[in-house]
Amino acid sequence: MTAASVLTGSGVGRGAVVGPVARAHPAPPTPTEAAGPDSEAGRAEAVERVAQAYRDVADALTARAEQAAGTTMGEVLEATAAMASDPELVGEAKTRVMQGQEPTFAVDHATKEYIDLFTAAGGYLAERVTDLRSVRDRVISRLAGLPEPGVPALAEPSVVVAQDLAPADTAALDLDKVLAIIIEQGGPTGHTAIIAGQLGIPCIVRVGGAADLADGQVVAVDAAAGTVTIDPDDDVRARAQARGDALQRLADDTSDGATADGHPVQLLANIGTAEDAERLTDAAVEGVGLFRTEVLFLGRTTAPTREEQADTYERALRALGGRKVVVRTLDAGADKPLAFVTRSDEENPALGVRGYRLVRTAPELMADQLHALAEASRRTGVEPWVMAPMIADVDEATEFARLAREAGLAKVGVMIEVPAAALRARDVFSAVDFVSLGTNDLAQYTMAADRLLGGLVDLLDPWQPAVLELVAAVSWAGGEAEKPAGVCGESASDPLMALVLTGLGITSLSMSPAAVPGVRFALSKHTREQCEAIAGAARGGRTAAASRAAALELCDPEVREVLALG
């Protein structure tokens, strides 16, 4: 096997599969003919064609959103459908046609204006550029009579390959026939990677050379290694089959999380909707460690009422049947703006009024949410755990605890994402019952690196020694206070990192449900003492790579092999 037969990228998940390539239909050619109808009647007719194309695209996206209702995918599709219905975007295209531009040219250039605006805005809006392009390409394809961009109907189980996939493309997939997804662009925090991770589909993003893969060509996809092997030999095929069989056996284990000597480590799921919670009814998780309530708020022009919120929280609490449910209060602002509360004049929104800090400008949002959650608790008889994001100091922790307890909530905690809170965790624990570390934001603020910029991914590595030291400080403070300290960031889903976190004293790990079996297996093969040794070795590293290598050296060989840890 030559070096040229292996492509590399950033993997999502631990799976390995072999199958034929199914390429997505390409986007339509970029329109170059600027001149449109020269008569008033012709322009009026063209304007109506453009308007109808946008309506058709919006209707198709809305239908797909309804099919995926209640899921993260459904929420994203709803937002994309709203883009296709946006009166300003559609109006700009229509205006250009009335000024004499050819319809597809007008749509393309109207969209480019918004792409430039979204890109300049950064954060959440920059992440939506892929969706804008998807809407544009679908509208242009309809106007030009071309096949809609995206993946065609799959005749057999296949590896989907695309330059990038918008949420609408992903929603159209027949998931029973999708073995894996390969993306030439994208990133590990993009919509496709997130959805693939939630569904347990092996996915590799930023794969150089993916554009050269042809329909029907057989490839082996190894998400754990981040590799795509072209025309794999029998040995590669056998290893992929063995990995798949091993992961399936791990998924059959429904035991609670614990080390080999019985030290308990709660294994919890991250969710965003009540429907997500209902899908966990029979899942082998011990509860929910992160309920992202902002999904209720995003894409709306007004906040949901207390009654709406209470109904949603009630469904989630009932679905988990008394298992632990940790609810995070609204984490809006920065890359998750809300039309009815987010300020537009912040030069650096990631350091501005976001998360808990919204209580400074819109205290009613917090009050409504806490009272709605308390009402859901009264209806169900289930006591939820509630925590606030972006807590910076003990004063904020104390004030949030007061608000929550006055609303009738007993189990109150905070997120540790700001280095200042991590360094003073001892004080924070004095005000609350538990904490949960959001390692994504903690890495972002520790390393002064925007987590949405793919070019800074090395700085955002959770194995960065500085980040590990802050996690250790929080764990130590939790142990001293005899209060729980969990992790709900991406690092919780890494089986090797899970051993380090356990060794540091973390008491619960919350992740995508698909990641739980691998973490459960890794823990079951190591004693608590071994985890502590692995944690000590990782803390001794001078670089992220050195920290991971030191941990890997002490990891059980069977775990390394089955989970392809390297």
Coordinates of C-alpha atoms in Angstrom, one line a residue:
M1 CA 0.0 0.0 0.0
T2 CA 1.5 3.3 -1.0
A3 CA 1.3 6.5 0.9
A4 CA -0.8 8.0 -1.8
S5 CA -3.6 5.5 -1.2
V6 CA -4.3 6.9 2.3
L7 CA -6.0 10.3 2.8
T8 CA -6.1 11.9 6.2
G9 CA -8.4 14.3 8.0
S10 CA -10.0 15.0 11.4
G11 CA -12.1 12.0 12.6
V12 CA -15.4 12.1 14.5
G13 CA -16.2 8.9 16.4
R14 CA -14.3 5.6 16.8
G15 CA -15.9 3.5 14.0
A16 CA -14.3 1.9 11.0
V17 CA -16.2 0.7 7.9
V18 CA -15.5 -0.3 4.3
G19 CA -17.8 0.5 1.4
P20 CA -18.3 2.2 -2.0
V21 CA -18.2 5.9 -2.5
A22 CA -21.5 7.8 -3.2
R23 CA -20.7 11.4 -4.2
A24 CA -23.0 14.3 -3.6
H25 CA -24.4 16.1 -6.6
P26 CA -22.2 19.2 -7.1
A27 CA -23.4 22.8 -6.7
P28 CA -24.7 24.4 -9.9
P29 CA -22.1 26.4 -12.0
T30 CA -21.6 29.9 -10.9
P31 CA -23.8 32.1 -13.1
T32 CA -21.8 34.4 -15.4
E33 CA -24.5 35.9 -17.6
A34 CA -25.5 39.1 -16.0
A35 CA -28.0 40.5 -18.5
G36 CA -31.6 39.5 -17.8
P37 CA -35.0 40.3 -19.5
D38 CA -35.1 43.8 -21.0
S39 CA -38.9 44.2 -21.0
E40 CA -40.9 45.2 -18.0
A41 CA -43.2 42.1 -18.5
G42 CA -40.2 39.8 -18.8
R43 CA -38.7 41.2 -15.6
A44 CA -41.9 40.8 -13.7
E45 CA -42.2 37.2 -14.9
A46 CA -38.6 36.6 -13.8
V47 CA -39.2 38.1 -10.4
E48 CA -42.1 35.7 -9.9
R49 CA -39.9 32.7 -10.9
V50 CA -37.3 33.8 -8.4
A51 CA -39.9 34.2 -5.6
Q52 CA -41.4 30.8 -6.4
A53 CA -38.0 29.1 -6.4
Y54 CA -37.3 30.5 -2.9
R55 CA -40.8 29.4 -1.8
D56 CA -40.3 25.9 -3.1
V57 CA -36.9 25.6 -1.4
A58 CA -38.3 26.9 1.9
D59 CA -41.2 24.4 1.7
A60 CA -38.9 21.5 1.0
L61 CA -36.6 22.4 3.9
T62 CA -39.6 22.9 6.2
A63 CA -40.9 19.4 5.3
R64 CA -37.6 17.9 6.1
A65 CA -37.5 19.8 9.4
E66 CA -40.9 18.4 10.3
Q67 CA -39.6 14.9 9.6
A68 CA -36.7 15.5 12.0
A69 CA -38.9 17.5 14.5
G70 CA -37.5 17.7 18.0
T71 CA -33.9 16.8 17.0
T72 CA -30.9 19.0 16.7
M73 CA -31.0 18.4 13.0
G74 CA -34.6 19.5 12.9
E75 CA -33.8 22.8 14.6
V76 CA -31.0 23.5 12.2
L77 CA -33.2 22.7 9.2
E78 CA -35.9 25.1 10.5
A79 CA -33.3 27.8 10.7
T80 CA -32.1 27.0 7.1
A81 CA -35.7 27.1 5.9
A82 CA -36.1 30.5 7.5
M83 CA -33.1 31.7 5.5
A84 CA -34.9 30.7 2.3
S85 CA -37.9 32.7 3.4
D86 CA -36.0 35.7 4.6
P87 CA -37.7 38.8 3.1
E88 CA -34.5 40.8 2.9
L89 CA -32.5 38.1 1.1
V90 CA -35.4 37.3 -1.3
G91 CA -36.1 41.0 -1.7
E92 CA -32.5 41.7 -2.7
A93 CA -32.6 39.0 -5.4
K94 CA -35.9 40.3 -6.7
T95 CA -34.6 43.9 -6.8
R96 CA -31.6 42.8 -8.8
V97 CA -33.9 41.1 -11.3
M98 CA -36.0 44.2 -11.7
Q99 CA -32.8 46.2 -12.3
G100 CA -32.1 43.9 -15.3
Q101 CA -30.0 41.1 -13.9
E102 CA -30.5 37.5 -15.1
P103 CA -32.3 35.5 -12.3
T104 CA -29.6 33.0 -11.3
F105 CA -27.0 35.8 -11.5
A106 CA -29.2 37.9 -9.2
V107 CA -29.6 35.1 -6.7
D108 CA -25.9 34.4 -6.6
H109 CA -24.8 38.0 -6.1
A110 CA -27.6 38.7 -3.6
T111 CA -26.4 35.7 -1.5
K112 CA -22.7 36.8 -1.8
E113 CA -23.6 40.1 -0.1
Y114 CA -25.0 38.1 2.9
I115 CA -22.1 35.7 2.9
D116 CA -19.7 38.6 3.2
L117 CA -21.8 40.1 6.1
F118 CA -22.0 36.7 8.0
T119 CA -18.3 36.0 7.5
A120 CA -17.4 39.4 8.8
A121 CA -19.7 39.0 11.8
G122 CA -17.9 35.8 12.8
G123 CA -19.1 33.3 15.4
Y124 CA -22.5 31.7 15.0
L125 CA -23.3 33.7 11.8
A126 CA -20.1 32.7 10.2
E127 CA -21.0 29.0 10.9
R128 CA -24.3 29.6 8.9
V129 CA -22.5 30.5 5.7
T130 CA -22.7 26.8 4.6
D131 CA -26.5 27.0 5.0
L132 CA -26.6 30.2 3.0
R133 CA -24.7 28.6 0.2
S134 CA -27.0 25.6 0.4
V135 CA -30.1 27.8 -0.1
R136 CA -28.5 29.6 -3.0
D137 CA -27.5 26.4 -4.7
R138 CA -30.9 24.9 -4.4
V139 CA -32.7 28.0 -5.7
I140 CA -30.3 28.3 -8.6
S141 CA -30.7 24.6 -9.4
R142 CA -34.5 25.0 -9.5
L143 CA -34.2 28.1 -11.8
A144 CA -31.8 26.3 -14.1
G145 CA -33.7 23.0 -14.2
L146 CA -30.7 21.1 -12.7
P147 CA -30.7 18.3 -10.1
E148 CA -30.8 19.6 -6.5
P149 CA -27.4 19.6 -4.9
G150 CA -26.7 16.9 -2.4
V151 CA -26.6 13.2 -2.1
P152 CA -28.8 11.1 -4.4
A153 CA -30.9 8.2 -3.3
L154 CA -28.5 5.5 -2.1
A155 CA -28.9 2.1 -3.8
E156 CA -26.7 0.3 -1.3
P157 CA -24.9 1.0 2.0
S158 CA -22.3 3.6 1.0
V159 CA -19.7 6.1 2.2
V160 CA -21.0 9.6 1.4
V161 CA -18.4 11.9 0.0
A162 CA -18.9 15.7 -0.5
Q163 CA -17.0 18.9 -0.5
D164 CA -19.3 20.0 2.3
L165 CA -22.8 19.0 3.5
A166 CA -25.3 21.5 4.7
P167 CA -27.8 20.3 7.3
A168 CA -30.5 20.0 4.6
D169 CA -28.2 17.6 2.7
T170 CA -27.6 15.5 5.9
A171 CA -31.3 15.4 6.7
A172 CA -32.0 14.0 3.2
L173 CA -29.8 11.0 3.8
D174 CA -31.2 7.5 4.2
L175 CA -29.3 6.8 7.4
D176 CA -29.8 3.1 7.2
K177 CA -27.6 3.2 4.1
V178 CA -24.9 5.6 5.2
L179 CA -21.8 3.8 6.4
A180 CA -19.7 6.9 6.9
I181 CA -19.3 10.5 5.8
I182 CA -16.2 12.1 4.3
I183 CA -16.0 15.9 3.9
E184 CA -13.3 17.8 2.1
Q185 CA -14.0 21.0 4.0
G186 CA -16.0 21.5 7.2
G187 CA -14.7 21.1 10.7
P188 CA -15.1 19.0 13.8
T189 CA -17.6 21.6 15.3
G190 CA -19.6 21.9 12.1
H191 CA -23.2 20.7 11.7
T192 CA -22.3 17.6 9.8
A193 CA -19.7 16.4 12.3
I194 CA -22.0 17.1 15.2
I195 CA -25.0 15.2 13.7
A196 CA -22.7 12.3 12.6
G197 CA -21.4 12.1 16.1
Q198 CA -24.9 12.1 17.6
L199 CA -25.9 9.3 15.2
G200 CA -22.8 7.3 15.7
I201 CA -21.8 7.5 12.1
P202 CA -18.0 7.5 11.4
C203 CA -17.1 10.8 9.9
I204 CA -13.9 12.4 8.7
V205 CA -13.7 16.2 7.9
R206 CA -11.1 18.3 6.2
V207 CA -10.0 15.3 4.1
G208 CA -7.4 16.5 1.5
G209 CA -7.9 14.7 -1.8
A210 CA -11.5 13.8 -1.1
A211 CA -12.5 15.6 -4.3
D212 CA -10.7 12.9 -6.4
L213 CA -12.7 10.0 -5.0
A214 CA -15.0 8.5 -7.6
D215 CA -18.5 7.1 -7.4
G216 CA -18.3 3.3 -6.6
Q217 CA -14.7 3.4 -5.5
V218 CA -14.2 1.3 -2.4
V219 CA -12.7 3.0 0.6
A220 CA -12.0 2.1 4.3
V221 CA -12.9 4.8 6.7
D222 CA -11.3 4.9 10.1
A223 CA -12.7 7.7 12.2
A224 CA -10.5 7.0 15.2
A225 CA -7.3 7.4 13.1
G226 CA -8.8 10.0 10.8
T227 CA -7.8 8.0 7.7
V228 CA -9.5 7.1 4.4
T229 CA -7.8 4.1 2.7
I230 CA -8.5 3.8 -1.1
D231 CA -9.0 0.3 -2.5
P232 CA -8.2 -1.3 0.9
D233 CA -6.5 -4.7 1.0
D234 CA -7.8 -7.8 2.9
D235 CA -5.9 -6.8 6.0
V236 CA -7.4 -3.3 6.2
R237 CA -10.9 -4.8 5.6
A238 CA -10.4 -7.3 8.3
R239 CA -9.3 -4.7 10.8
A240 CA -12.3 -2.5 10.0
Q241 CA -14.7 -5.5 10.4
A242 CA -13.0 -6.4 13.7
R243 CA -13.4 -2.8 15.0
G244 CA -17.0 -2.7 14.0
D245 CA -17.7 -6.0 15.8
A246 CA -15.8 -4.9 18.9
L247 CA -17.7 -1.6 19.1
Q248 CA -21.0 -3.4 18.7
R249 CA -20.1 -5.7 21.6
L250 CA -19.3 -2.7 23.7
A251 CA -22.7 -1.2 22.9
D252 CA -24.4 -4.3 24.3
D253 CA -23.0 -3.5 27.8
T254 CA -25.6 -1.6 29.8
S255 CA -23.7 -1.5 33.2
D256 CA -23.1 1.8 35.0
G257 CA -19.8 3.5 34.6
A258 CA -17.1 2.3 37.0
T259 CA -13.4 1.6 37.1
A260 CA -12.1 -2.0 37.3
D261 CA -12.1 -1.9 41.1
G262 CA -15.7 -0.5 41.3
H263 CA -15.1 3.2 41.7
P264 CA -18.2 4.8 40.2
V265 CA -18.0 7.4 37.4
Q266 CA -21.5 8.5 36.2
L267 CA -21.8 8.3 32.4
L268 CA -24.4 10.8 31.2
A269 CA -25.7 12.1 27.9
N270 CA -25.8 15.6 26.3
I271 CA -29.2 16.6 24.9
G272 CA -30.8 19.7 23.4
T273 CA -34.5 18.9 23.2
A274 CA -37.2 17.0 25.0
E275 CA -37.3 14.6 22.0
D276 CA -33.6 13.9 22.6
A277 CA -34.5 12.9 26.2
E278 CA -37.3 10.6 25.0
R279 CA -34.8 8.8 22.8
L280 CA -32.8 8.0 26.0
T281 CA -35.7 6.1 27.6
D282 CA -34.0 2.7 27.1
A283 CA -30.5 4.0 26.5
A284 CA -27.6 2.7 28.7
V285 CA -26.8 6.1 30.3
E286 CA -27.3 7.1 33.9
G287 CA -29.0 10.3 33.0
V288 CA -28.4 13.7 31.3
G289 CA -25.3 15.7 32.3
L290 CA -26.1 18.7 29.9
F291 CA -29.5 19.8 28.7
R292 CA -28.8 22.7 26.4
T293 CA -31.9 24.7 26.8
E294 CA -30.9 27.4 24.3
V295 CA -32.4 25.2 21.6
L296 CA -35.8 26.4 22.9
F297 CA -34.8 30.0 22.3
L298 CA -32.8 30.0 19.1
G299 CA -34.4 31.2 15.9
R300 CA -37.3 33.0 17.7
T301 CA -38.2 36.7 17.8
T302 CA -39.5 36.4 21.3
A303 CA -38.6 34.2 24.3
P304 CA -40.7 31.1 25.0
T305 CA -43.3 31.6 27.7
R306 CA -43.0 30.0 31.2
E307 CA -45.7 27.5 30.2
E308 CA -43.9 26.5 27.0
Q309 CA -40.7 26.0 28.9
A310 CA -42.3 24.1 31.7
D311 CA -44.0 21.7 29.2
T312 CA -40.6 21.0 27.6
Y313 CA -38.8 20.4 30.9
E314 CA -41.6 18.2 32.1
R315 CA -41.3 16.0 29.0
A316 CA -37.6 15.6 29.6
L317 CA -37.9 14.8 33.3
R318 CA -40.5 12.2 32.7
A319 CA -38.6 10.6 29.8
L320 CA -35.6 10.0 32.1
G321 CA -37.7 8.2 34.6
G322 CA -36.1 9.7 37.7
R323 CA -32.5 9.5 36.4
K324 CA -30.3 12.5 36.9
V325 CA -31.0 15.5 34.7
V326 CA -28.7 18.5 34.7
V327 CA -30.3 21.5 33.0
R328 CA -28.1 24.4 31.9
T329 CA -29.8 27.8 31.9
L330 CA -29.8 29.8 28.7
D331 CA -26.3 30.0 27.2
A332 CA -26.9 32.7 24.5
G333 CA -24.8 35.5 23.1
A334 CA -21.4 35.3 21.3
D335 CA -21.8 32.5 18.7
K336 CA -25.5 31.9 19.7
P337 CA -27.2 35.3 19.3
L338 CA -30.9 35.9 20.1
A339 CA -32.8 38.4 18.1
F340 CA -34.7 39.6 21.2
V341 CA -31.8 40.1 23.6
T342 CA -28.3 39.9 22.1
R343 CA -26.6 43.3 21.7
S344 CA -25.3 44.2 18.2
D345 CA -22.7 46.7 19.3
E346 CA -20.3 44.3 21.1
E347 CA -16.9 44.4 19.5
N348 CA -15.9 41.1 21.2
P349 CA -19.1 39.2 22.0
A350 CA -17.2 36.1 23.3
L351 CA -16.0 38.3 26.1
G352 CA -19.3 40.2 26.4
V353 CA -22.8 39.8 27.7
R354 CA -23.4 36.0 27.3
G355 CA -24.5 33.1 29.3
Y356 CA -25.3 34.0 32.9
R357 CA -24.3 37.6 32.3
L358 CA -27.6 38.1 30.4
V359 CA -29.1 38.6 33.9
R360 CA -27.5 42.0 33.9
T361 CA -29.6 43.2 30.9
A362 CA -32.6 40.8 30.8
P363 CA -33.2 39.4 34.3
E364 CA -36.7 38.2 33.3
L365 CA -35.2 35.5 31.1
M366 CA -33.5 33.8 34.0
A367 CA -36.5 34.3 36.3
D368 CA -38.9 32.7 33.8
Q369 CA -36.6 29.8 33.1
L370 CA -36.0 28.9 36.8
H371 CA -39.7 29.1 37.6
A372 CA -40.6 27.0 34.6
L373 CA -38.1 24.4 35.7
A374 CA -39.4 24.4 39.2
E375 CA -43.0 24.0 37.8
A376 CA -41.8 21.0 35.8
S377 CA -40.3 19.5 39.0
R378 CA -43.6 20.0 40.8
R379 CA -45.6 18.3 38.0
T380 CA -43.3 15.3 37.9
G381 CA -42.0 14.9 41.4
V382 CA -38.5 14.7 39.9
E383 CA -35.8 17.0 41.3
P384 CA -33.6 18.4 38.5
W385 CA -30.1 19.7 38.8
V386 CA -29.7 23.3 37.4
M387 CA -26.6 25.1 36.5
A388 CA -25.6 28.5 35.0
P389 CA -23.1 29.0 32.2
M390 CA -20.2 31.5 32.1
I391 CA -19.8 32.0 35.8
A392 CA -16.7 34.1 36.5
D393 CA -16.5 34.5 40.3
V394 CA -18.0 33.6 43.6
D395 CA -20.4 36.6 43.6
E396 CA -22.0 35.4 40.4
A397 CA -22.2 31.8 41.7
T398 CA -23.8 33.0 45.0
E399 CA -26.4 35.2 43.2
F400 CA -27.4 32.4 40.8
A401 CA -27.8 30.0 43.7
R402 CA -30.0 32.5 45.5
L403 CA -32.2 33.0 42.4
A404 CA -32.5 29.3 41.8
R405 CA -33.4 28.4 45.4
E406 CA -35.9 31.2 45.7
A407 CA -37.6 29.7 42.6
G408 CA -37.9 26.4 44.4
L409 CA -34.9 24.5 43.0
A410 CA -32.7 22.6 45.5
K411 CA -29.8 21.2 43.4
V412 CA -27.9 24.2 42.2
G413 CA -24.5 24.3 40.4
V414 CA -22.5 26.3 37.9
M415 CA -20.4 25.8 34.8
I416 CA -16.7 26.2 35.1
E417 CA -15.6 27.7 31.7
V418 CA -13.8 30.8 32.8
P419 CA -10.2 30.4 34.1
A420 CA -10.9 32.8 36.9
A421 CA -13.6 30.5 38.3
A422 CA -11.4 27.5 37.9
L423 CA -8.6 29.1 39.8
R424 CA -11.0 30.1 42.6
A425 CA -13.0 26.9 42.5
R426 CA -12.7 26.5 46.3
D427 CA -14.7 29.7 46.7
V428 CA -17.2 28.8 44.0
F429 CA -17.9 25.4 45.7
S430 CA -18.8 27.2 48.9
A431 CA -21.8 28.8 47.1
V432 CA -23.2 25.8 45.1
D433 CA -23.8 22.1 45.3
F434 CA -21.9 21.0 42.2
V435 CA -19.9 22.2 39.2
S436 CA -19.6 21.0 35.6
L437 CA -16.5 21.8 33.5
G438 CA -17.2 23.0 30.0
T439 CA -13.9 22.1 28.5
N440 CA -14.6 23.6 25.1
D441 CA -14.9 27.1 26.4
L442 CA -12.4 26.6 29.1
A443 CA -9.8 25.7 26.5
Q444 CA -10.9 28.7 24.4
Y445 CA -10.5 31.2 27.2
T446 CA -7.3 29.6 28.6
M447 CA -5.5 29.6 25.3
A448 CA -7.0 32.9 24.0
A449 CA -8.1 31.0 20.8
D450 CA -11.5 31.3 19.1
R451 CA -12.9 27.7 19.1
L452 CA -14.7 28.4 15.8
L453 CA -11.4 29.0 14.0
G454 CA -10.2 25.7 12.5
G455 CA -6.7 27.1 12.1
L456 CA -6.3 27.3 15.9
V457 CA -7.3 23.7 16.6
D458 CA -3.9 22.8 18.0
L459 CA -4.3 25.5 20.7
L460 CA -7.8 24.2 21.5
D461 CA -6.6 20.7 22.1
P462 CA -8.0 19.5 25.5
W463 CA -4.7 17.9 26.2
Q464 CA -3.0 21.3 26.5
P465 CA -1.2 21.1 29.9
A466 CA -2.6 24.5 31.0
V467 CA -6.1 23.2 30.5
L468 CA -5.4 20.0 32.4
E469 CA -4.0 22.0 35.3
L470 CA -7.2 24.0 35.6
V471 CA -9.3 20.8 35.5
A472 CA -7.1 19.4 38.2
A473 CA -7.6 22.5 40.3
V474 CA -11.3 22.2 40.1
S475 CA -11.3 18.5 40.8
W476 CA -9.2 19.0 43.9
A477 CA -11.5 21.7 45.2
G478 CA -14.5 19.4 44.6
G479 CA -12.8 16.6 46.5
E480 CA -12.0 18.9 49.4
A481 CA -15.6 20.2 49.5
E482 CA -17.0 16.7 49.0
K483 CA -19.1 17.9 46.1
P484 CA -19.5 16.6 42.6
A485 CA -17.4 17.9 39.7
G486 CA -18.3 16.7 36.3
V487 CA -17.2 17.3 32.7
C488 CA -19.6 18.0 29.9
G489 CA -17.2 19.2 27.2
E490 CA -15.9 17.3 24.2
S491 CA -13.1 15.8 26.2
A492 CA -15.6 13.7 28.1
S493 CA -16.2 11.6 25.0
D494 CA -12.5 10.7 24.5
P495 CA -11.9 7.3 26.2
L496 CA -8.3 8.1 27.0
M497 CA -9.1 11.5 28.4
A498 CA -11.8 9.9 30.4
L499 CA -9.2 7.9 32.3
V500 CA -7.2 11.1 33.0
L501 CA -10.4 13.0 34.2
T502 CA -11.3 10.0 36.5
G503 CA -7.7 10.0 37.8
L504 CA -8.0 13.7 38.6
G505 CA -11.2 13.1 40.6
I506 CA -13.9 14.0 38.1
T507 CA -17.2 12.3 39.2
S508 CA -19.3 12.3 36.0
L509 CA -18.7 12.5 32.3
S510 CA -21.4 13.7 29.9
M511 CA -21.2 13.2 26.1
S512 CA -23.0 12.1 23.0
P513 CA -24.8 8.8 23.7
A514 CA -22.9 7.2 20.9
A515 CA -19.6 7.8 22.7
V516 CA -20.7 6.2 26.0
P517 CA -19.8 2.5 25.2
G518 CA -16.2 3.3 24.4
V519 CA -15.7 5.4 27.6
R520 CA -17.5 2.7 29.7
F521 CA -15.1 0.0 28.3
A522 CA -12.0 2.1 28.9
L523 CA -12.9 2.7 32.5
S524 CA -13.8 -0.9 33.2
K525 CA -10.2 -2.0 32.2
H526 CA -8.4 0.3 34.7
T527 CA -8.5 0.7 38.4
R528 CA -8.8 4.0 40.1
E529 CA -5.1 3.9 41.1
Q530 CA -4.2 3.3 37.4
C531 CA -6.3 6.2 36.4
E532 CA -4.5 8.4 38.9
A533 CA -1.2 7.3 37.5
I534 CA -2.3 8.1 34.0
A535 CA -3.5 11.5 35.1
G536 CA -0.2 12.2 36.7
A537 CA 1.7 11.2 33.6
A538 CA -0.5 13.5 31.5
R539 CA 0.0 16.4 33.8
G540 CA 3.8 16.0 33.5
G541 CA 3.7 16.7 29.7
R542 CA 5.1 20.0 28.5
T543 CA 2.9 20.0 25.3
A544 CA -0.5 18.6 24.4
A545 CA 1.1 15.9 22.3
A546 CA 3.5 14.9 25.1
S547 CA 0.6 14.8 27.6
R548 CA -1.5 12.5 25.4
A549 CA 1.5 10.3 24.6
A550 CA 2.3 9.9 28.3
A551 CA -1.3 8.9 29.1
L552 CA -1.4 6.5 26.1
E553 CA 1.8 4.8 27.3
L554 CA 0.1 3.6 30.5
C555 CA -3.2 2.7 28.9
D556 CA -4.3 -1.0 28.8
P557 CA -3.1 -2.5 25.5
E558 CA -6.6 -4.1 24.9
V559 CA -8.2 -0.7 25.2
R560 CA -5.7 0.9 22.9
E561 CA -6.3 -1.8 20.3
V562 CA -10.1 -2.1 20.5
L563 CA -10.7 1.7 20.5
A564 CA -7.8 2.5 18.1
L565 CA -6.3 5.0 20.5
G566 CA -3.0 5.0 18.7

